[in-house]
Short mmCIF file of C-alpha atoms and ligand atoms in Angstrom, two decimals:
data_model
loop_
_atom_site.label_atom_id
_atom_site.label_comp_id
_atom_site.label_asym_id
_atom_site.label_seq_id
_atom_site.Cartn_x
_atom_site.Cartn_y
_atom_site.Cartn_z
CA MET A 1 106.20 118.75 111.32
CA LYS A 2 104.48 117.53 107.97
CA ILE A 3 104.45 113.60 107.25
CA HIS A 4 103.89 112.34 104.40
CA GLU A 5 100.68 109.48 103.98
CA TYR A 6 102.80 106.42 103.56
CA GLN A 7 104.53 107.40 106.52
CA ALA A 8 101.93 108.09 108.60
CA LYS A 9 100.27 104.68 107.23
CA GLU A 10 103.50 103.18 108.70
CA LEU A 11 102.72 104.68 112.01
CA PHE A 12 99.37 103.91 112.17
CA ARG A 13 100.56 100.28 111.14
CA ALA A 14 102.86 100.07 113.73
CA HIS A 15 100.06 101.28 116.59
CA ASP A 16 97.04 98.54 115.15
CA ILE A 17 95.26 101.02 113.53
CA LEU A 18 93.72 99.20 110.53
CA VAL A 19 94.98 100.17 106.94
CA PRO A 20 95.17 99.20 103.75
CA ASP A 21 98.14 97.21 102.35
CA SER A 22 100.50 99.81 100.14
CA GLU A 23 104.10 100.42 98.99
CA VAL A 24 105.56 103.87 97.54
CA ALA A 25 107.02 103.76 94.14
CA ARG A 26 109.23 106.73 93.34
CA ASP A 27 109.71 105.30 89.01
CA PRO A 28 106.42 104.08 87.45
CA ASP A 29 107.96 100.20 87.00
CA HIS A 30 108.43 100.11 90.72
CA ALA A 31 104.23 100.42 90.77
CA ARG A 32 103.59 98.12 88.03
CA ARG A 33 105.81 95.31 90.40
CA ILE A 34 103.89 96.68 93.68
CA ALA A 35 100.40 96.73 91.72
CA GLU A 36 101.70 93.18 91.04
CA THR A 37 101.88 91.44 93.88
CA LEU A 38 99.16 93.56 95.80
CA GLY A 39 96.53 92.11 92.84
CA SER A 40 93.41 94.50 91.32
CA PRO A 41 92.30 97.34 92.02
CA VAL A 42 95.05 99.32 93.19
CA VAL A 43 95.32 102.51 94.01
CA ILE A 44 98.06 105.13 92.77
CA LYS A 45 98.37 108.01 95.16
CA ALA A 46 100.34 111.21 95.05
CA GLN A 47 102.61 111.83 97.99
CA VAL A 48 102.53 115.15 98.75
CA HIS A 49 101.82 117.27 101.89
CA ALA A 50 98.57 118.62 100.55
CA GLY A 51 95.35 117.39 100.63
CA GLY A 52 92.25 117.77 98.39
CA ARG A 53 94.25 115.14 96.23
CA GLY A 54 91.89 113.33 94.91
CA LYS A 55 90.03 116.27 93.16
CA GLY A 56 93.39 117.50 91.87
CA GLY A 57 93.86 114.40 89.89
CA GLY A 58 96.71 113.02 91.91
CA VAL A 59 94.23 109.96 92.67
CA GLN A 60 93.42 107.39 90.38
CA VAL A 61 91.51 104.25 90.53
CA VAL A 62 93.07 101.09 88.71
CA ASP A 63 92.11 97.65 87.86
CA SER A 64 95.11 96.21 86.44
CA ALA A 65 99.27 95.97 87.17
CA ALA A 66 99.54 97.55 83.62
CA ALA A 67 97.43 100.44 84.05
CA ALA A 68 99.00 100.82 87.47
CA GLU A 69 102.32 101.67 85.40
CA GLN A 70 100.82 103.91 83.65
CA ALA A 71 98.50 105.92 86.43
CA ALA A 72 102.31 106.20 88.29
CA ARG A 73 103.80 107.55 84.61
CA ASN A 74 100.77 110.09 84.74
CA ILE A 75 101.13 111.44 88.05
CA LEU A 76 105.07 111.17 89.45
CA GLY A 77 106.17 114.34 88.19
CA MET A 78 103.13 116.49 88.00
CA GLU A 79 102.58 119.41 89.44
CA LEU A 80 99.75 118.68 91.74
CA VAL A 81 97.67 121.91 92.25
CA THR A 82 94.89 121.16 95.31
CA GLU A 83 92.66 123.35 97.13
CA GLN A 84 95.41 123.39 99.60
CA THR A 85 98.29 123.99 97.84
CA ALA A 86 97.69 127.51 97.98
CA GLY A 87 97.34 128.17 93.97
CA MET A 88 100.99 126.50 93.49
CA GLY A 89 101.93 123.23 92.36
CA LYS A 90 103.99 120.63 94.53
CA THR A 91 105.71 118.47 92.13
CA VAL A 92 104.89 114.83 93.17
CA ASN A 93 108.18 112.82 93.89
CA GLN A 94 106.08 109.54 95.06
CA VAL A 95 103.40 107.54 94.79
CA LEU A 96 102.01 105.00 97.12
CA VAL A 97 100.25 102.51 95.50
CA GLU A 98 98.00 100.93 97.62
CA ARG A 99 95.15 97.63 97.75
CA ALA A 100 91.63 99.30 96.53
CA VAL A 101 89.00 99.08 99.54
CA ALA A 102 85.48 97.90 98.77
CA ILE A 103 84.13 101.26 100.67
CA ASP A 104 80.42 101.00 102.20
CA ARG A 105 80.36 104.34 103.62
CA GLU A 106 83.18 107.47 104.52
CA LEU A 107 82.96 108.66 107.59
CA TYR A 108 85.29 111.32 108.81
CA CYS A 109 87.69 111.70 111.71
CA SER A 110 90.23 113.62 113.37
CA LEU A 111 92.14 114.93 116.77
CA LEU A 112 93.87 118.48 117.29
CA VAL A 113 94.93 120.18 120.15
CA ASN A 114 92.20 122.81 120.70
CA ARG A 115 94.31 125.91 122.32
CA ASP A 116 90.70 127.67 123.30
CA THR A 117 90.03 124.08 125.50
CA ALA A 118 93.33 123.16 126.84
CA THR A 119 91.94 119.84 124.97
CA ILE A 120 92.39 117.40 122.55
CA THR A 121 89.29 117.70 120.77
CA ILE A 122 88.09 115.09 118.49
CA LEU A 123 85.82 116.11 115.48
CA VAL A 124 83.57 113.57 113.58
CA SER A 125 81.11 113.10 110.58
CA SER A 126 79.46 110.38 108.38
CA ASP A 127 79.68 112.75 105.59
CA GLY A 128 83.58 112.14 104.65
CA GLY A 129 85.16 112.04 101.86
CA MET A 130 86.20 114.56 99.41
CA ASN A 131 83.81 116.64 99.98
CA ILE A 132 84.16 117.67 103.53
CA GLU A 133 85.07 121.15 103.42
CA GLU A 134 81.93 121.98 101.88
CA VAL A 135 79.98 120.39 104.44
CA ALA A 136 81.68 122.15 106.63
CA ALA A 137 80.53 125.37 104.81
CA ALA A 138 77.07 124.18 104.12
CA THR A 139 76.21 122.25 106.95
CA PRO A 140 78.95 122.31 110.00
CA GLU A 141 76.21 120.57 112.44
CA ARG A 142 77.06 117.51 110.75
CA ILE A 143 80.89 117.67 112.09
CA VAL A 144 80.56 116.34 115.86
CA SER A 145 83.20 117.08 118.29
CA VAL A 146 84.10 116.22 121.43
CA ASP A 147 86.66 117.98 123.80
CA VAL A 148 88.82 115.72 125.63
CA ASN A 149 90.40 116.48 129.04
CA PRO A 150 94.29 115.41 129.02
CA LEU A 151 94.55 114.70 132.15
CA LEU A 152 91.66 112.11 131.85
CA GLY A 153 92.22 110.73 128.64
CA LEU A 154 89.21 109.59 126.03
CA GLN A 155 85.90 108.38 128.83
CA GLY A 156 84.12 105.44 127.70
CA PHE A 157 80.83 107.82 127.54
CA GLN A 158 82.67 110.18 125.00
CA LEU A 159 83.04 106.79 122.99
CA ARG A 160 79.90 106.40 123.14
CA ALA A 161 78.78 109.87 122.00
CA LEU A 162 81.20 109.90 118.89
CA ALA A 163 79.80 106.10 117.94
CA ALA A 164 76.07 106.84 118.01
CA VAL A 165 76.97 110.21 115.76
CA LEU A 166 78.50 107.73 113.22
CA ALA A 167 75.64 105.37 113.82
CA LEU A 168 78.19 102.80 114.43
CA SER A 169 76.38 99.91 116.70
CA GLY A 170 77.09 96.66 117.63
CA ASP A 171 80.60 94.91 116.57
CA THR A 172 81.48 97.49 114.25
CA GLY A 173 81.05 100.05 117.13
CA LYS A 174 83.37 98.03 119.34
CA LYS A 175 86.01 98.43 116.68
CA PHE A 176 85.39 101.39 116.74
CA SER A 177 85.66 102.58 120.43
CA ALA A 178 88.90 100.52 120.32
CA MET A 179 90.46 102.08 116.84
CA MET A 180 89.76 105.39 118.61
CA ARG A 181 91.76 104.21 122.15
CA ARG A 182 94.66 103.59 120.02
CA LEU A 183 94.08 106.88 118.02
CA TYR A 184 94.30 108.68 120.90
CA ARG A 185 97.15 107.46 122.65
CA PHE A 186 99.10 107.50 119.23
CA PHE A 187 98.28 111.38 119.40
CA VAL A 188 99.34 111.62 122.62
CA ASP A 189 102.33 109.39 122.57
CA TYR A 190 103.59 111.05 119.19
CA ASP A 191 102.74 114.58 120.66
CA CYS A 192 100.80 115.46 117.38
CA SER A 193 98.87 118.47 116.54
CA MET A 194 96.81 117.10 114.15
CA VAL A 195 95.28 113.55 112.91
CA GLU A 196 93.21 113.87 110.20
CA ILE A 197 92.17 109.94 108.45
CA ASN A 198 88.93 111.37 106.30
CA PRO A 199 88.14 108.99 104.95
CA LEU A 200 87.50 106.40 107.73
CA VAL A 201 86.43 103.59 105.61
CA VAL A 202 83.48 100.79 106.37
CA THR A 203 84.26 98.38 104.16
CA ASP A 204 80.81 96.02 103.40
CA GLN A 205 82.33 93.44 106.41
CA GLY A 206 82.05 96.03 108.77
CA GLU A 207 85.47 97.06 109.37
CA LEU A 208 86.84 100.01 109.91
CA ILE A 209 90.25 101.20 107.67
CA ALA A 210 91.82 104.51 107.25
CA ILE A 211 92.27 105.10 103.53
CA ASP A 212 93.75 108.24 104.61
CA ALA A 213 96.26 109.65 107.10
CA LYS A 214 97.08 113.01 107.87
CA VAL A 215 99.85 113.86 110.69
CA ASP A 216 101.20 116.65 112.02
CA ILE A 217 103.94 116.31 114.61
CA ASP A 218 104.78 119.52 117.16
CA GLY A 219 108.58 119.72 115.41
CA ASN A 220 109.85 120.75 119.02
CA SER A 221 109.27 117.36 120.06
CA LEU A 222 111.70 115.71 117.09
CA TYR A 223 114.13 115.58 119.79
CA ARG A 224 111.80 112.10 121.52
CA HIS A 225 111.29 110.84 118.42
CA PRO A 226 113.88 109.99 116.15
CA ASP A 227 112.07 107.50 114.01
CA VAL A 228 109.97 110.83 112.93
CA ALA A 229 112.45 112.83 112.44
CA ALA A 230 113.79 110.16 110.35
CA MET A 231 110.37 111.03 108.21
CA ARG A 232 111.44 114.51 107.32
CA ASP A 233 111.46 115.50 103.26
CA PRO A 234 113.28 118.62 102.31
CA LEU A 235 111.09 118.49 98.87
CA GLU A 236 109.12 119.71 100.51
CA GLU A 237 110.20 122.84 102.52
CA ASP A 238 109.65 125.76 100.67
CA PRO A 239 113.55 126.35 99.98
CA HIS A 240 114.24 129.79 101.43
CA GLU A 241 112.59 128.88 104.42
CA ARG A 242 115.09 125.97 104.58
CA LYS A 243 118.12 128.24 103.67
CA ALA A 244 116.51 130.56 106.41
CA ALA A 245 116.88 127.79 108.96
CA GLU A 246 120.76 127.28 108.25
CA PHE A 247 121.11 130.23 109.55
CA ASP A 248 118.56 130.80 112.65
CA LEU A 249 116.66 132.84 110.82
CA ASN A 250 113.07 132.75 111.95
CA TYR A 251 111.45 133.18 108.31
CA ILE A 252 108.11 132.46 106.81
CA LYS A 253 106.83 132.93 103.05
CA LEU A 254 104.07 134.74 102.29
CA SER A 255 102.62 136.11 99.31
CA GLY A 256 102.61 139.64 99.15
CA ASN A 257 105.47 141.99 97.50
CA ILE A 258 106.84 144.13 100.75
CA GLY A 259 109.83 141.94 101.67
CA ASN A 260 110.32 142.92 105.79
CA MET A 261 113.76 142.35 107.99
CA VAL A 262 112.51 143.32 111.82
CA ASN A 263 114.02 141.82 114.81
CA GLY A 264 111.80 140.44 117.23
CA ALA A 265 108.74 137.96 116.62
CA GLY A 266 106.66 140.61 118.51
CA LEU A 267 108.03 143.87 116.24
CA ALA A 268 107.39 141.55 112.51
CA MET A 269 104.04 140.47 113.26
CA ALA A 270 103.32 144.60 113.99
CA THR A 271 105.03 145.78 110.68
CA MET A 272 103.38 142.87 109.07
CA ASP A 273 100.19 144.55 110.40
CA ILE A 274 100.86 148.08 109.53
CA ILE A 275 102.43 147.22 106.14
CA LYS A 276 98.77 145.65 105.52
CA GLN A 277 97.05 148.46 107.02
CA ALA A 278 98.59 151.20 104.41
CA GLY A 279 97.19 148.62 101.91
CA ALA A 280 100.19 146.78 100.67
CA GLU A 281 100.85 143.01 101.53
CA PRO A 282 103.93 141.57 103.09
CA ALA A 283 106.09 138.94 101.50
CA ASN A 284 107.08 136.93 104.16
CA PHE A 285 107.95 137.04 108.03
CA LEU A 286 111.47 137.62 109.44
CA ASP A 287 112.64 138.13 112.48
CA VAL A 288 116.53 138.10 112.47
CA GLY A 289 116.47 137.77 116.25
CA GLY A 290 117.29 140.06 118.87
CA GLY A 291 121.55 139.57 118.90
CA ALA A 292 121.54 139.38 115.69
CA SER A 293 125.18 139.24 113.88
CA ALA A 294 126.07 141.80 110.87
CA ALA A 295 126.72 138.72 108.82
CA ARG A 296 123.20 136.78 109.89
CA VAL A 297 121.36 140.43 108.42
CA GLU A 298 123.01 140.38 105.70
CA GLN A 299 121.89 136.52 104.86
CA GLY A 300 118.01 137.49 105.23
CA PHE A 301 119.17 140.11 103.45
CA ARG A 302 119.73 137.66 100.52
CA ILE A 303 117.01 135.36 101.13
CA ILE A 304 114.23 138.43 100.35
CA LEU A 305 115.93 139.54 97.68
CA ASP A 306 115.74 136.19 96.34
CA ASP A 307 112.07 136.55 96.03
CA PRO A 308 111.34 137.42 92.55
CA HIS A 309 107.68 138.41 94.20
CA VAL A 310 109.73 141.15 96.08
CA LYS A 311 109.37 144.73 94.92
CA GLY A 312 110.22 146.92 98.23
CA ILE A 313 112.06 145.98 101.32
CA LEU A 314 110.86 147.69 104.52
CA ILE A 315 113.90 147.17 107.15
CA ASN A 316 112.54 148.33 110.84
CA ILE A 317 115.03 147.22 114.10
CA PHE A 318 114.38 148.64 117.39
CA GLY A 319 118.40 148.72 118.48
CA GLY A 320 118.51 146.96 121.45
CA ILE A 321 120.83 143.54 122.03
CA LEU A 322 121.11 144.51 118.29
CA ARG A 323 122.88 147.78 118.20
CA CYS A 324 121.88 149.73 114.87
CA ASP A 325 125.15 150.23 113.60
CA GLU A 326 125.72 146.27 113.49
CA LEU A 327 122.38 146.44 111.90
CA ALA A 328 123.32 149.40 109.49
CA ARG A 329 126.95 147.42 108.48
CA GLY A 330 125.01 144.04 107.74
CA VAL A 331 122.54 145.86 104.73
CA VAL A 332 125.01 147.72 103.75
CA GLN A 333 127.24 144.70 103.83
CA ALA A 334 124.58 142.50 101.70
CA ALA A 335 123.59 145.18 99.53
CA THR A 336 127.03 145.92 98.36
CA ALA A 337 127.08 142.14 97.18
CA VAL A 338 124.08 141.00 96.35
CA GLY A 339 123.35 144.57 94.31
CA LEU A 340 120.27 146.35 95.44
CA SER A 341 117.07 145.62 92.67
CA VAL A 342 114.84 147.04 94.91
CA PRO A 343 114.24 150.25 97.08
CA VAL A 344 114.62 149.81 100.70
CA VAL A 345 113.43 152.00 103.27
CA VAL A 346 114.76 152.17 106.72
CA ARG A 347 113.50 152.83 109.94
CA MET A 348 115.81 152.38 113.08
CA GLU A 349 115.27 153.23 116.60
CA GLY A 350 117.89 152.47 119.63
CA THR A 351 120.70 151.82 120.99
CA ASN A 352 123.81 153.57 118.59
CA VAL A 353 121.13 154.93 116.06
CA GLU A 354 123.34 157.91 114.59
CA GLU A 355 126.06 156.12 114.15
CA GLY A 356 123.70 153.64 112.15
CA ARG A 357 122.11 156.46 110.15
CA ARG A 358 125.56 157.57 109.36
CA ILE A 359 126.86 153.94 108.14
CA LEU A 360 123.67 154.28 105.64
CA ALA A 361 123.90 157.23 104.51
CA ASP A 362 127.54 157.19 104.05
CA SER A 363 126.80 153.63 101.69
CA GLY A 364 126.60 155.55 98.90
CA LEU A 365 123.38 152.93 98.16
CA ASN A 366 119.39 153.87 97.40
CA LEU A 367 118.03 153.79 101.34
CA ILE A 368 115.34 155.47 101.83
CA ASN A 369 114.97 157.03 105.48
CA ALA A 370 111.30 156.50 107.87
CA GLU A 371 110.64 158.66 110.39
CA ASP A 372 109.00 156.50 112.16
CA ILE A 373 107.11 153.51 111.67
CA GLY A 374 104.01 154.96 110.22
CA ASP A 375 106.29 156.86 107.35
CA ALA A 376 108.17 153.67 106.47
CA ALA A 377 105.00 151.61 105.81
CA ARG A 378 103.42 154.76 103.87
CA LYS A 379 106.50 154.83 102.25
CA VAL A 380 107.25 151.19 100.96
CA ALA A 381 103.69 150.82 100.25
CA GLU A 382 103.80 153.51 97.33
CA ILE A 383 106.60 151.88 96.03
CA ALA A 384 105.16 148.93 95.70
P1 ADP B 1 92.54 113.04 99.22
O1 ADP B 1 92.00 113.56 100.20
O2 ADP B 1 93.76 113.78 99.33
O3 ADP B 1 91.93 113.78 97.87
P2 ADP B 1 92.16 110.56 99.86
O4 ADP B 1 93.40 109.80 100.74
O5 ADP B 1 91.32 110.61 100.26
O6 ADP B 1 93.31 111.69 99.00
O7 ADP B 1 91.67 110.00 98.53
C1 ADP B 1 90.43 110.27 97.46
C2 ADP B 1 89.43 109.29 97.73
O8 ADP B 1 89.62 107.68 96.38
C3 ADP B 1 88.81 108.43 98.59
O9 ADP B 1 87.33 109.76 99.62
C4 ADP B 1 88.45 107.56 98.44
O10 ADP B 1 87.50 107.39 98.11
C5 ADP B 1 89.52 107.08 97.35
N1 ADP B 1 90.20 106.04 97.92
C6 ADP B 1 91.89 106.12 98.09
N2 ADP B 1 91.94 105.00 98.90
C7 ADP B 1 91.30 104.32 98.45
C8 ADP B 1 91.43 102.76 98.62
N3 ADP B 1 92.98 102.17 98.99
N4 ADP B 1 90.46 101.66 98.31
C9 ADP B 1 89.05 102.33 97.72
N5 ADP B 1 89.36 104.00 97.48
C10 ADP B 1 90.23 104.94 97.81
#
């Protein structure tokens, strides 16, 4: 689960990782009052679950409380488009008003769970700041990594290697090691999957301050982090995904136009592959689960139909625990209630398949029967 920058900074503060003084505001007047308390200059920063805000106009440095109010007025309510928002705008509902730091150097630092090596990988670069994506693309050798064995923990030699890469020595080098130890502890204790500080700033006084904070915490661990669970921001979630979660459906919105409903995550992945092989793009991933009831199938169907990009739907079911007749009833129920605005191709096999087919055929609805999975994908791709 992602959290906002201001929330990540609260956690950092509690773990003695230095961050600038700041407070979150939801209206321009509040932003002005915070700026008055902090003293100018301050930085006004859009709070959305996406990076690249600076380049998108979501970060502004101002030198008076009045200018802070104006900047907050400009940013609040804005539809922020950044490199990380997949072409769509994210509505800004809150801004962070933060004391501006006198920056000497901007470094990059992140920790992530590395499944390939079964380690916690730490990445650092001296070229931190807003152009890190370009650094990664053009000069990847300027980003250096170390793999930390979670059973051994972060070792002194690894800290020295990282400090050397960042050209941090003397007092600042020691501060870096101490900060990294705390950051590593935080990463493990909070079941993080990713923590990124970009930029990690070296001030002219040789202090290390986290200017940005991105924290992603394993959603499965939230039961043991109630403080983080309380940080969930439903406004940042896709409304369809939110609705699906209420009905215990595994739904993920994608950018194509073929909706699909499948039982079993593996079959759902294979179905998305086959849609792409047929030359079309899936609009979603939806696993209704092995033991789905007609009511759940109906909900899944409603969620798919609610996406205006969907031009056709492929239902691919292997009737095991979820019987084909039960699925067919759910589809007919939903299609009758919602009204079929797009063609639906159905491929069913397995338990009670004959009865399932009969229910679909008798429904009078325009459902297209497919012989097999390849035939289903071809038919639905042609429609789209
Ligand atoms: P994003 O990565 O989403 O663009 P950042 O938090 O990295 O947002 O902010 C963008 C840039 O704005 C930073 O690289 C830094 O140069 C500047 N900046 C952000 N916060 C501060 C601050 N408190 N003091 C000084 N400069 C800041």
